[in-house]
XYZ file of C-alpha atoms in Angstrom:
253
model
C 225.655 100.243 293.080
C 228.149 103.177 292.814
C 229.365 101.858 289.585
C 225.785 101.380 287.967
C 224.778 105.118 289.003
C 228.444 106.356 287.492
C 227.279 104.980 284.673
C 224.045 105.988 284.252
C 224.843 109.491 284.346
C 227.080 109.024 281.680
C 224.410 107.650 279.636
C 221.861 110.671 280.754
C 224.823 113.565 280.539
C 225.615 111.757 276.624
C 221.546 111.656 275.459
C 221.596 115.477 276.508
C 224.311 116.220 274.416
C 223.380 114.215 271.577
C 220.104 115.912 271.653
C 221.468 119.305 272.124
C 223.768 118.622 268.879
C 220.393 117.914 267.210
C 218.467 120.772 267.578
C 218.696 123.294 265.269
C 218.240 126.598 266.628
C 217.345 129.976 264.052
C 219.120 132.796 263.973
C 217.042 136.269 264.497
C 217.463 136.632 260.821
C 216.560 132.801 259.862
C 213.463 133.409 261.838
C 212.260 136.639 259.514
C 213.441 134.641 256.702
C 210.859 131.531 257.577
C 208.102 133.951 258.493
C 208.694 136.316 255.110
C 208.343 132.787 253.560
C 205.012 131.861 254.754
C 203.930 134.978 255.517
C 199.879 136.326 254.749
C 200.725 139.961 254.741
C 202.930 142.602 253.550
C 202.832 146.149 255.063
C 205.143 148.172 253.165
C 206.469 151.695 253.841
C 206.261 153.734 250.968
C 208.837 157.121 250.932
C 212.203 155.726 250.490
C 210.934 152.370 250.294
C 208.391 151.596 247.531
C 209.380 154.886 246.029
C 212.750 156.261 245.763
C 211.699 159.470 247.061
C 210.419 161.084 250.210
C 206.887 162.124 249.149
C 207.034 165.570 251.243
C 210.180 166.445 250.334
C 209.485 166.205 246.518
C 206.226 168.495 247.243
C 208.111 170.981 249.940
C 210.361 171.226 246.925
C 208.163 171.508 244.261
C 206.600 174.091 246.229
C 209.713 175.924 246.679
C 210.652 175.196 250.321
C 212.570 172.203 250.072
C 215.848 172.126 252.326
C 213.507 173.348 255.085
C 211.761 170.569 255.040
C 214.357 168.121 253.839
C 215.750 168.794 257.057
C 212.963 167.854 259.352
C 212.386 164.779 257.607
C 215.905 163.600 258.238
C 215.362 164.348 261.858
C 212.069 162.849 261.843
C 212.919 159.448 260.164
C 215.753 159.552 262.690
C 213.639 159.266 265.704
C 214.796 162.526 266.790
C 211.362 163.984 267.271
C 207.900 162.190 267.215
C 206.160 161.844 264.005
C 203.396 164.493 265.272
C 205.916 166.873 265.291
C 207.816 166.776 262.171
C 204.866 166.232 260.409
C 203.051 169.514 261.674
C 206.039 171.411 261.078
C 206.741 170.194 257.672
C 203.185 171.059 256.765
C 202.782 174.593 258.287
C 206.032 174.995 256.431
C 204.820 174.053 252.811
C 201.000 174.694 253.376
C 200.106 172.852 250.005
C 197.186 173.947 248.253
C 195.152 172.011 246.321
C 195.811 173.107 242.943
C 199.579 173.081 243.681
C 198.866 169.446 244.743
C 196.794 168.501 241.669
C 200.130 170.137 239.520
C 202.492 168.081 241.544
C 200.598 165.266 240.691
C 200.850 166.064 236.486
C 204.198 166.985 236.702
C 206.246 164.637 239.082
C 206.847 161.323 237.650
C 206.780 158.230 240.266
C 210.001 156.771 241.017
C 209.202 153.099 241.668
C 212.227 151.562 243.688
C 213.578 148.698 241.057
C 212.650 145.465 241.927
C 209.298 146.052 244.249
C 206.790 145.727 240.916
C 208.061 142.178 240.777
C 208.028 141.857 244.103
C 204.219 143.099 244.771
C 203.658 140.432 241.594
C 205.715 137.842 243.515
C 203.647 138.030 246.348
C 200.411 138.568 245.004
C 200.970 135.279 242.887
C 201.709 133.787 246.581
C 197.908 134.541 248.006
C 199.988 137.141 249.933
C 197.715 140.209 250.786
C 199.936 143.755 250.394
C 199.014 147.040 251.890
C 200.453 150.476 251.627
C 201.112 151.951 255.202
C 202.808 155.001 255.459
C 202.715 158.510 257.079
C 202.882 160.033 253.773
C 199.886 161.761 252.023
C 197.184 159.626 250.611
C 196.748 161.807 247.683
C 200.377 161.386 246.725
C 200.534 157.396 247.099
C 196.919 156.188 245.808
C 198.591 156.875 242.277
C 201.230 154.551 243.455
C 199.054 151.816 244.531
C 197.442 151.809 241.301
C 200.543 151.978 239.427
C 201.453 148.588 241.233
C 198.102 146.668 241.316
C 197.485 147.585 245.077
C 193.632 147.963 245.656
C 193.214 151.928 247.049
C 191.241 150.024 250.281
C 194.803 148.805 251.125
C 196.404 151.948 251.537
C 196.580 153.273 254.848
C 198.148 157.217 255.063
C 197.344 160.683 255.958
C 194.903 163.263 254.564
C 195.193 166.539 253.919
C 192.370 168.984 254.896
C 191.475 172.247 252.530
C 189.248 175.291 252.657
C 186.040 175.544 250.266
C 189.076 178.150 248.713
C 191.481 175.023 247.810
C 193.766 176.934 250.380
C 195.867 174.549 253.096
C 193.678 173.905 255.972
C 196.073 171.019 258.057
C 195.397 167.078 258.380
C 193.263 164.770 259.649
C 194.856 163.990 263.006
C 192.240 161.260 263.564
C 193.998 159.084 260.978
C 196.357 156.893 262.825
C 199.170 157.257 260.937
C 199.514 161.097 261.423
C 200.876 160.221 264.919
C 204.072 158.429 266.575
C 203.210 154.533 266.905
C 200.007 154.682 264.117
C 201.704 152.150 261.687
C 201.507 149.827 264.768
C 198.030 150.499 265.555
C 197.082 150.154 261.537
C 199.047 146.677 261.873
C 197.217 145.642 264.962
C 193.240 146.610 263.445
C 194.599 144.358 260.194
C 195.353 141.285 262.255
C 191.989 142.287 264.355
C 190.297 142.185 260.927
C 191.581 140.002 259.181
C 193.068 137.470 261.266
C 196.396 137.799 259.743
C 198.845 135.578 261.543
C 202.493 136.197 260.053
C 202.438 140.083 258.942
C 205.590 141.427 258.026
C 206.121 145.129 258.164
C 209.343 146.419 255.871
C 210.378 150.089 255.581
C 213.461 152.347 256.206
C 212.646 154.283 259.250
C 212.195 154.189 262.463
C 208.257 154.418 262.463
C 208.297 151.215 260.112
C 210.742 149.576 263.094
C 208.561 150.242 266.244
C 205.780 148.716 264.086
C 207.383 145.334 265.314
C 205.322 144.107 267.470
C 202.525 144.068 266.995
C 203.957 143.152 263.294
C 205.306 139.757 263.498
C 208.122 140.533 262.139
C 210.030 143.765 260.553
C 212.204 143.996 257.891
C 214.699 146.881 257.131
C 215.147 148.576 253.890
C 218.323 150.248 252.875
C 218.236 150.519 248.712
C 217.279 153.798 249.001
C 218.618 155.324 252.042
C 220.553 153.593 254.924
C 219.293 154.600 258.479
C 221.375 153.394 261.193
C 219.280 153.408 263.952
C 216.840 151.383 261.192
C 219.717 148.996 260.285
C 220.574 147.701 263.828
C 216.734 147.256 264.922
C 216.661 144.870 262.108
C 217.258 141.238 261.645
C 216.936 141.043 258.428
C 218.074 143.881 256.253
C 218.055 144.361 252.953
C 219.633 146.937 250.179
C 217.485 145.662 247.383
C 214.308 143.955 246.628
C 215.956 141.702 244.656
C 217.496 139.838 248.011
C 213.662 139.369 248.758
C 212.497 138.275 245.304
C 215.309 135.210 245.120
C 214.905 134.167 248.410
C 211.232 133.584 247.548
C 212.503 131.809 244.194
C 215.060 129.766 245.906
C 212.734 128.750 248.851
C 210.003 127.417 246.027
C 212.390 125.011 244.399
């Protein structure tokens, strides 16, 4: 009786490992990969992500107080101070007005980041819905929406409030992306609305990262700038759009 219970545990300890050898357990990184692969919707940062600038920075320049504000941002995409913040001070630094931010407009070309036309095209092809989320300035990214086939209802950012003058007048702090955690709380009315069930949020800063949840899933971006606070959040991080563009290809084969 001894003998036949001996060797039945062998038998039970030898189908566990067998059947642990089997399994085949994802990565962190795998597991973005699969849900980027069958994902329903994009959310993608825009400053230093679809575009190789940062929006404000380009317009605090333009409008002559630049490494002010280039400072702030730093700080702010960071997570050294909450998006409220930076933003309020950026803005009371620059106070745009609106005929400054129609010349901007003329003037500036966009800087598309390579790769992210084909990209948008990629995914569109895919059924994949893509949306424009940022805590940039709608004004400034509506041209870039349209400049990549993005419908203007998909683009979720902040708006700037003027006087009957066309003098500086603040921003609409009831948009939800003027504050710390609004990307989050665009993310979560999408899914509400829409019923999204793998959305994928990818950006370079740290208000693209806390995104995740209620994103299922975040991606980091470093082909413009490298944020290491960003980079280690991440499971899958990428320096190019290209790295997301041939994993789609290969995965279709």
């Amino acid at each position: 009786m001894a003998l036949y219970s001996l060797k039945s545990n062998l038998q039970l300890a030898t189908l566990k490992t067998l059947s642990l050898v089997s399994i085949s357990v994802m990565s962190p990184q795998q597991s973005v990969q699969e849900l980027f692969r069958t994902t329903d919707c994009i959310c993608f940062d825009v400053d230093s992500t679809v575009i190789q600038d940062e929006g404000i920075d380009e317009l605090a320049r333009f409008c002559g107080k630049g490494e002010e504000v280039k400072r702030l941002t730093a700080e702010a995409m960071g997570g050294n101070m909450t998006f409220q913040e930076a933003l309020k001070k950026r803005l009371d630094i620059i106070r745009p007005n609106v005929n400054q931010i129609k010349e901007f407009l003329e003037t500036f070309p966009i800087h598309l980041t390579p790769g992210i036309t084909e990209l948008v095209k990629t995914l569109h092809e895919r059924g994949v819905d893509v949306y424009l989320v940022s805590g940039g300035f709608r004004s400034l990214i509506e041209p870039v929406a349209v400049k990549l086939g993005i419908p203007i209802s998909n683009v979720y950012a902040n708006r700037l409030k003027f006087f009957f003058n066309g003098e500086y007048a603040g921003f609409d702090e009831n948009e939800p992306t003027s504050r710390s955690g609004g990307k989050g709380m665009v993310i979560r009315r999408l899914k509400e609305q829409h019923g999204y069930q793998r959305l994928i949020m990818i950006g370079d800063g740290a208000t693209d990262a806390e995104a995740s949840p209620p994103a299922d899933a975040f991606i980091g971006f470093g082909g413009n700038v490298v944020r290491e606070e960003v980079k280690k959040r991440a499971a899958w991080y990428v320096t190019s759009f290209q790295e997301l563009i041939s994993y789609l290809a290969i995965q279709t084969k």
